Amino acid sequence: MVAPAEPLPTELSPKARRTRASLVDAATEVFAKQQYLGTNVADIVSRAGVSHGTFYTYFDSKEDIFREVGLEMQRRFLAVRDEVPGPDEATLLERVEATNRSYLCVYQKNADLFAVIEQGATFNEELRKIRLEIRNGFVDRSEQAIARFQREGLVYDDLDARYVANALGSMVDRFAYVWLVLGEEFELEEAVRTLTLLWARALGVEAPPGTMPRKRKRRKRS
Amino acid sequence: MVAPAEPLPTELSPKARRTRASLVDAATEVFAKQQYLGTNVADIVSRAGVSHGTFYTYFDSKEDIFREVGLEMQRRFLAVRDEVPGPDEATLLERVEATNRSYLCVYQKNADLFAVIEQGATFNEELRKIRLEIRNGFVDRSEQAIARFQREGLVYDDLDARYVANALGSMVDRFAYVWLVLGEEFELEEAVRTLTLLWARALGVEAPPGTMPRKRKRRKRS
Amino acid sequence: MVAPAEPLPTELSPKARRTRASLVDAATEVFAKQQYLGTNVADIVSRAGVSHGTFYTYFDSKEDIFREVGLEMQRRFLAVRDEVPGPDEATLLERVEATNRSYLCVYQKNADLFAVIEQGATFNEELRKIRLEIRNGFVDRSEQAIARFQREGLVYDDLDARYVANALGSMVDRFAYVWLVLGEEFELEEAVRTLTLLWARALGVEAPPGTMPRKRKRRKRS
Amino acid sequence: MVAPAEPLPTELSPKARRTRASLVDAATEVFAKQQYLGTNVADIVSRAGVSHGTFYTYFDSKEDIFREVGLEMQRRFLAVRDEVPGPDEATLLERVEATNRSYLCVYQKNADLFAVIEQGATFNEELRKIRLEIRNGFVDRSEQAIARFQREGLVYDDLDARYVANALGSMVDRFAYVWLVLGEEFELEEAVRTLTLLWARALGVEAPPGTMPRKRKRRKRS
DNA sequence: AATGAATGAGGTTTCATTCAT
DNA sequence: AATGAATGAAACCTCATTCAT
């Protein structure tokens, strides 16, 4: 886990808390609009309506506030992840679909900001950790689910659950990036359907009849 | 395609070509070691053993030489792609495996440099294009293959080939990144096997007996 | 008119105003001594005793502060112009003399600096405008006066007032340059007398008896 | 006089002479188009179709070739000056008019280049001398003529001929600059007429009847 | 007589951060 | 708790000139 380095917000007076929050809000907007490298502290403080000095009473550096923005991002992702029904409430397939849809939706809503996190993660250790935590929030859970279903004989068990979870997680994660950051054109529902079916078939999950139509014909390829 | 903006190297005299090449070599090493942002022109010229001015007789800017390095990277990826056996020489499964192994191997050999391209692609339009071309070099070919096999009834045909190719390409691409850049630990052969099997099963390719063991038992999930 | 691009100095705090002023003062001295091309920002800031960064909090560039110096120059010229007695307080001849003397005096006092403005005006659009405004501050006023006196029948009316004002203005302007910048030796009072008499005679102004002695003798030239 | 620093062109072989000439031609064009500061040696050599090295076998520096261009300019001005009829061939008035017309015409034909000389004269000692020589080519001759006519009683003799010649020369010189370089709009014939009449009246030259109409009415100004 | 690759000093500008008020 | 003026280390890039070929 990435440790919070700042004095906890609860130790701040109400006024201070407001000032700090306005800085985080401003930073969020500016980072989303101008990426990490295109943002300077001047942009943030001017949008927040405070002075440079004030900025440094709440944050050690530009990186520091960026981390804060990243953590907020992480919170949003983990929140939706936790809304996905548990193993006792839905079938595996339903859960895969719900997870994929949630992930793509949050990504879509925060695409600009998430692009910045991706950027930041390429040169900032702290951000890389946050990025990995978001990722692992999904991948670890998948791994556990896959391992469990492997034990239960519901999916192929000839592959390492960790490898599989990482590969399938990468699939969704990167698909979202290509779509929402790089700008390749896709459509949400078709994306969810594709990713979910690929996931299910790759694992060997039995799909409800009708949902996963079989191949029409079979011709052996020499 | 990214258009070459530099005068063609063939127009340069042998001496000039040597100097230019030494700059590209130096840049490649320095970028790999210090990332894009951590590299300055001074580092490159001092390693190449030439003066500042010489750099600017061959390149317009740091970005310009970075693009050159990116193009070299692209060449390497496309070269290995073209070594993968064609549809008449190998089964789909063999070709998927060959492609995955090639991709991971080149990535592994050039991980540092590729990390820099990824980084550059987050803030440089030119690099983004190069990055996308590398990606599309694989994804487009997959899409065509998938579409063809769908027409031939060899794989599931209820999904859009473009979506599928992008999703599965993302899977491999991102898996390599997580492994070789972010540092999650994996092992090459197991990675190839996993990615290939997931790809094959997701598509519905018939695997040779023994290669794709069935699930041991089947228990219906309530 | 050249529009002021800087935030008005009145918006600056007293301390900021002092710092900015010290930069303008330093720039004025350095430009006067080293011309525009011979001056660099380092010279200005070191003389002002501030850091490089401080310079750029008040000015966008070397050109920017140069423009400020030019505007100050303009102010000085227009100030003396406005001290010249109006048409109801003095004869035309007295006013011509006062204007010429004022112009030469300000030029003399600021010769170095004015040379730099002349230099700057040869390659900087902004400076050219300022230079023209200084010029027009005098020429336009002359033109109006000449036109008025033409209407009143006090001077020759067979020439276009605009041409005349420009020509006579050029005479004074360039005389000052040749004298005070190029270094041809002249003496102030004789210069004022010469320019004023030439101006008066060229226009056909009646000079007070004794001031404009007639030619001693008349010999027809074959 | 400005001394020629280069080996005389006559010492060069025909081929060398051609190369040198092509450099001067190229420089003339480039300087006219891009001013002195906007011109680099690269522009000159590329237009002349020779290498950098060749440039430096004929000229010591950029300034050096600029001086050459300036000298050519000087030649053109002095040539037209020498075509003006001598004191025995024409009246003073005719000669003044011929000189003014010539000066304005050469200036008009070479305005771009002359603007560059003016620019160069503001920061290059050599150019300043050339500029002054062009000027003095006219002013000195005027001074002698004026002094002579003063002795002969044909013009006012209460002013120093040197002051007068400089003032009236400045008038024409600067008028041309304002018109042809700074872009104030004037028309050649009216300019010649204005400058000539102003010159004549300032000196007190008797004009042929009809050429210099008197003021229509005379009202004494209190 | 010509080449053109190489030079390198020098200049402008940026911006995260500090600290006196 | 807030201010905002001041900092200064870097970093990029230009271009007149040289010299080995």
Coordinates of C-alpha atoms in Angstrom, one line a residue, chain B:
Chain B
M1 CA 2.4 5.5 -41.6
V2 CA 4.8 7.9 -40.0
A3 CA 6.5 9.8 -42.7
P4 CA 10.3 10.1 -42.5
A5 CA 11.1 13.7 -42.1
E6 CA 14.9 13.4 -42.2
P7 CA 16.8 13.5 -45.5
L8 CA 17.3 9.9 -46.4
P9 CA 20.5 8.6 -44.8
T10 CA 21.6 7.4 -48.3
E11 CA 22.1 11.0 -49.3
L12 CA 24.7 11.5 -46.6
S13 CA 28.4 11.0 -47.1
P14 CA 30.0 8.0 -45.4
K15 CA 31.5 10.1 -42.8
A16 CA 28.3 11.9 -42.1
R17 CA 26.5 8.6 -42.0
R18 CA 28.9 7.3 -39.4
T19 CA 28.5 10.3 -37.2
R20 CA 24.8 10.2 -37.5
A21 CA 24.7 6.5 -36.6
S22 CA 26.9 7.1 -33.6
L23 CA 24.4 9.7 -32.4
V24 CA 21.5 7.3 -32.8
D25 CA 23.4 4.5 -31.0
A26 CA 24.3 6.9 -28.2
A27 CA 20.8 8.1 -28.0
T28 CA 19.5 4.5 -27.9
E29 CA 21.7 3.7 -25.0
V30 CA 21.0 6.8 -23.1
F31 CA 17.3 6.8 -23.6
A32 CA 17.2 3.1 -22.5
K33 CA 19.1 4.0 -19.3
Q34 CA 17.6 7.3 -18.4
Q35 CA 14.1 7.4 -20.0
Y36 CA 13.1 10.2 -22.2
L37 CA 12.6 12.8 -19.5
G38 CA 15.9 12.0 -17.8
T39 CA 17.9 12.3 -21.0
N40 CA 19.3 15.6 -22.3
V41 CA 21.1 16.3 -25.5
A42 CA 24.3 16.8 -23.5
D43 CA 24.2 13.2 -22.4
I44 CA 23.8 12.0 -25.9
V45 CA 26.5 14.1 -27.5
S46 CA 29.0 13.3 -24.8
R47 CA 28.4 9.6 -25.2
A48 CA 28.7 9.9 -28.9
G49 CA 31.8 12.0 -28.5
V50 CA 30.7 14.8 -30.7
S51 CA 29.9 18.4 -30.1
H52 CA 26.5 20.0 -29.4
G53 CA 26.5 21.6 -32.8
T54 CA 27.0 18.3 -34.6
F55 CA 23.9 16.9 -33.0
Y56 CA 21.9 19.7 -34.5
T57 CA 23.3 19.2 -38.0
Y58 CA 21.6 15.8 -38.0
F59 CA 18.6 16.2 -35.8
D60 CA 16.2 19.1 -35.2
S61 CA 15.7 18.3 -31.5
K62 CA 15.7 15.7 -28.8
E63 CA 12.2 14.7 -30.0
D64 CA 13.6 14.2 -33.5
I65 CA 16.2 11.7 -32.5
F66 CA 13.8 10.0 -30.2
R67 CA 11.6 9.4 -33.1
E68 CA 14.4 7.8 -34.9
V69 CA 15.0 5.5 -32.0
G70 CA 11.3 4.7 -32.0
L71 CA 11.4 3.9 -35.7
E72 CA 14.2 1.5 -35.1
M73 CA 12.2 -0.2 -32.4
Q74 CA 9.3 -0.5 -34.8
R75 CA 11.5 -2.1 -37.4
R76 CA 12.6 -4.7 -34.9
F77 CA 9.1 -5.6 -34.0
L78 CA 7.8 -5.8 -37.5
A79 CA 10.8 -7.9 -38.5
V80 CA 10.0 -10.6 -36.0
R81 CA 6.4 -10.4 -36.9
D82 CA 7.3 -11.2 -40.5
E83 CA 9.2 -14.2 -39.5
V84 CA 6.1 -15.9 -38.1
P85 CA 5.0 -18.7 -40.5
G86 CA 2.2 -17.9 -42.9
P87 CA -1.3 -19.5 -42.9
D88 CA -0.1 -22.2 -45.3
E89 CA 2.9 -23.3 -43.4
A90 CA 1.4 -23.7 -39.9
T91 CA -1.8 -24.1 -38.0
L92 CA -3.5 -21.1 -36.5
L93 CA -2.5 -22.3 -33.1
E94 CA 1.2 -22.6 -34.1
R95 CA 1.0 -19.2 -35.6
V96 CA -0.5 -17.6 -32.5
E97 CA 2.1 -19.3 -30.4
A98 CA 4.9 -18.1 -32.7
T99 CA 3.6 -14.6 -32.7
N100 CA 3.2 -14.4 -28.9
R101 CA 6.7 -15.9 -28.3
S102 CA 8.2 -13.4 -30.8
Y103 CA 6.5 -10.5 -29.3
L104 CA 7.5 -11.3 -25.8
C105 CA 11.1 -12.1 -26.8
V106 CA 11.6 -8.8 -28.6
Y107 CA 9.9 -7.0 -25.8
Q108 CA 12.2 -8.7 -23.3
K109 CA 15.3 -7.9 -25.3
N110 CA 14.4 -4.2 -25.6
A111 CA 12.4 -3.8 -22.4
D112 CA 14.1 -0.6 -21.3
L113 CA 13.8 1.0 -24.6
F114 CA 10.3 -0.1 -25.1
A115 CA 9.4 1.4 -21.7
V116 CA 10.7 4.7 -23.0
I117 CA 8.6 4.5 -26.1
E118 CA 5.6 3.8 -23.9
Q119 CA 6.5 6.8 -21.9
G120 CA 7.1 9.0 -24.9
A121 CA 3.8 7.9 -26.4
T122 CA 2.0 9.5 -23.4
F123 CA 3.1 13.0 -24.3
N124 CA 4.4 13.0 -27.8
E125 CA 2.1 12.7 -30.8
E126 CA 4.7 11.4 -33.1
L127 CA 5.7 8.7 -30.7
R128 CA 2.1 7.8 -30.1
K129 CA 1.7 7.2 -33.8
I130 CA 4.8 5.0 -33.9
R131 CA 3.5 3.1 -30.9
L132 CA 0.2 2.6 -32.6
E133 CA 1.8 1.4 -35.7
I134 CA 3.8 -1.2 -33.9
R135 CA 0.6 -2.3 -32.2
N136 CA -1.4 -2.3 -35.4
G137 CA 1.3 -4.3 -37.1
F138 CA 0.1 -7.1 -35.0
V139 CA -3.5 -6.3 -34.4
D140 CA -4.4 -5.8 -38.0
R141 CA -2.8 -9.0 -39.0
S142 CA -4.7 -10.8 -36.2
E143 CA -7.9 -9.3 -37.3
Q144 CA -7.6 -10.5 -40.8
A145 CA -6.6 -14.0 -39.6
I146 CA -9.5 -14.1 -37.2
A147 CA -12.0 -12.9 -39.8
R148 CA -10.7 -15.5 -42.3
F149 CA -11.1 -18.3 -39.8
Q150 CA -14.5 -17.1 -38.8
R151 CA -15.5 -17.3 -42.5
E152 CA -14.1 -20.8 -42.6
G153 CA -16.0 -21.8 -39.5
L154 CA -12.9 -22.6 -37.5
V155 CA -13.5 -20.2 -34.7
Y156 CA -16.5 -18.6 -33.0
D157 CA -18.1 -16.1 -35.4
D158 CA -20.4 -14.3 -33.0
L159 CA -17.9 -11.6 -32.2
D160 CA -16.5 -8.7 -34.3
A161 CA -13.0 -9.6 -35.5
R162 CA -11.8 -6.1 -34.8
Y163 CA -12.9 -6.1 -31.2
V164 CA -11.5 -9.6 -30.7
A165 CA -8.1 -8.8 -32.3
N166 CA -7.8 -5.6 -30.3
A167 CA -8.7 -7.3 -27.0
L168 CA -6.4 -10.3 -27.5
G169 CA -3.6 -8.0 -28.8
S170 CA -4.1 -5.9 -25.7
M171 CA -3.8 -8.9 -23.6
V172 CA -0.3 -9.8 -24.9
D173 CA 0.9 -6.3 -25.2
R174 CA -0.1 -5.3 -21.7
F175 CA 1.0 -8.6 -20.2
A176 CA 4.5 -7.9 -21.5
Y177 CA 4.5 -4.4 -20.1
V178 CA 3.4 -5.6 -16.6
W179 CA 6.0 -8.3 -16.7
L180 CA 9.0 -6.5 -18.3
V181 CA 8.5 -2.9 -17.3
L182 CA 6.4 -2.9 -14.2
G183 CA 8.4 -5.9 -12.9
E184 CA 5.7 -8.4 -12.0
E185 CA 7.5 -11.7 -12.0
F186 CA 6.7 -14.2 -14.8
E187 CA 8.6 -16.8 -16.8
L188 CA 8.8 -16.8 -20.5
E189 CA 7.6 -20.2 -21.5
E190 CA 4.8 -20.3 -19.1
A191 CA 3.8 -16.9 -20.3
V192 CA 3.8 -18.0 -23.9
R193 CA 1.8 -21.1 -23.0
T194 CA -0.8 -19.2 -21.0
L195 CA -1.3 -16.5 -23.6
T196 CA -1.5 -18.9 -26.4
L197 CA -4.0 -21.2 -24.7
L198 CA -6.1 -18.3 -23.6
W199 CA -6.1 -16.9 -27.1
A200 CA -7.0 -20.2 -28.6
R201 CA -9.7 -21.0 -26.2
A202 CA -11.2 -17.5 -26.4
L203 CA -11.4 -17.9 -30.2
G204 CA -12.6 -21.5 -30.0
V205 CA -9.7 -23.0 -31.9
E206 CA -9.4 -26.7 -31.7
A207 CA -6.2 -27.6 -30.0
P208 CA -4.3 -30.7 -30.8
P209 CA -5.1 -33.5 -28.3
G210 CA -3.1 -33.3 -25.2
T211 CA -2.2 -29.6 -25.6
M212 CA -5.5 -28.3 -24.2
P213 CA -6.5 -30.7 -21.5
R214 CA -10.2 -30.6 -20.6
K215 CA -11.4 -29.7 -17.2
R216 CA -11.3 -32.7 -14.9
K217 CA -14.7 -32.6 -13.6
R218 CA -17.9 -30.7 -14.1
R219 CA -20.1 -29.4 -11.4
K220 CA -22.9 -27.2 -12.3
R221 CA -23.0 -24.1 -10.3
S222 CA -26.4 -23.2 -8.8

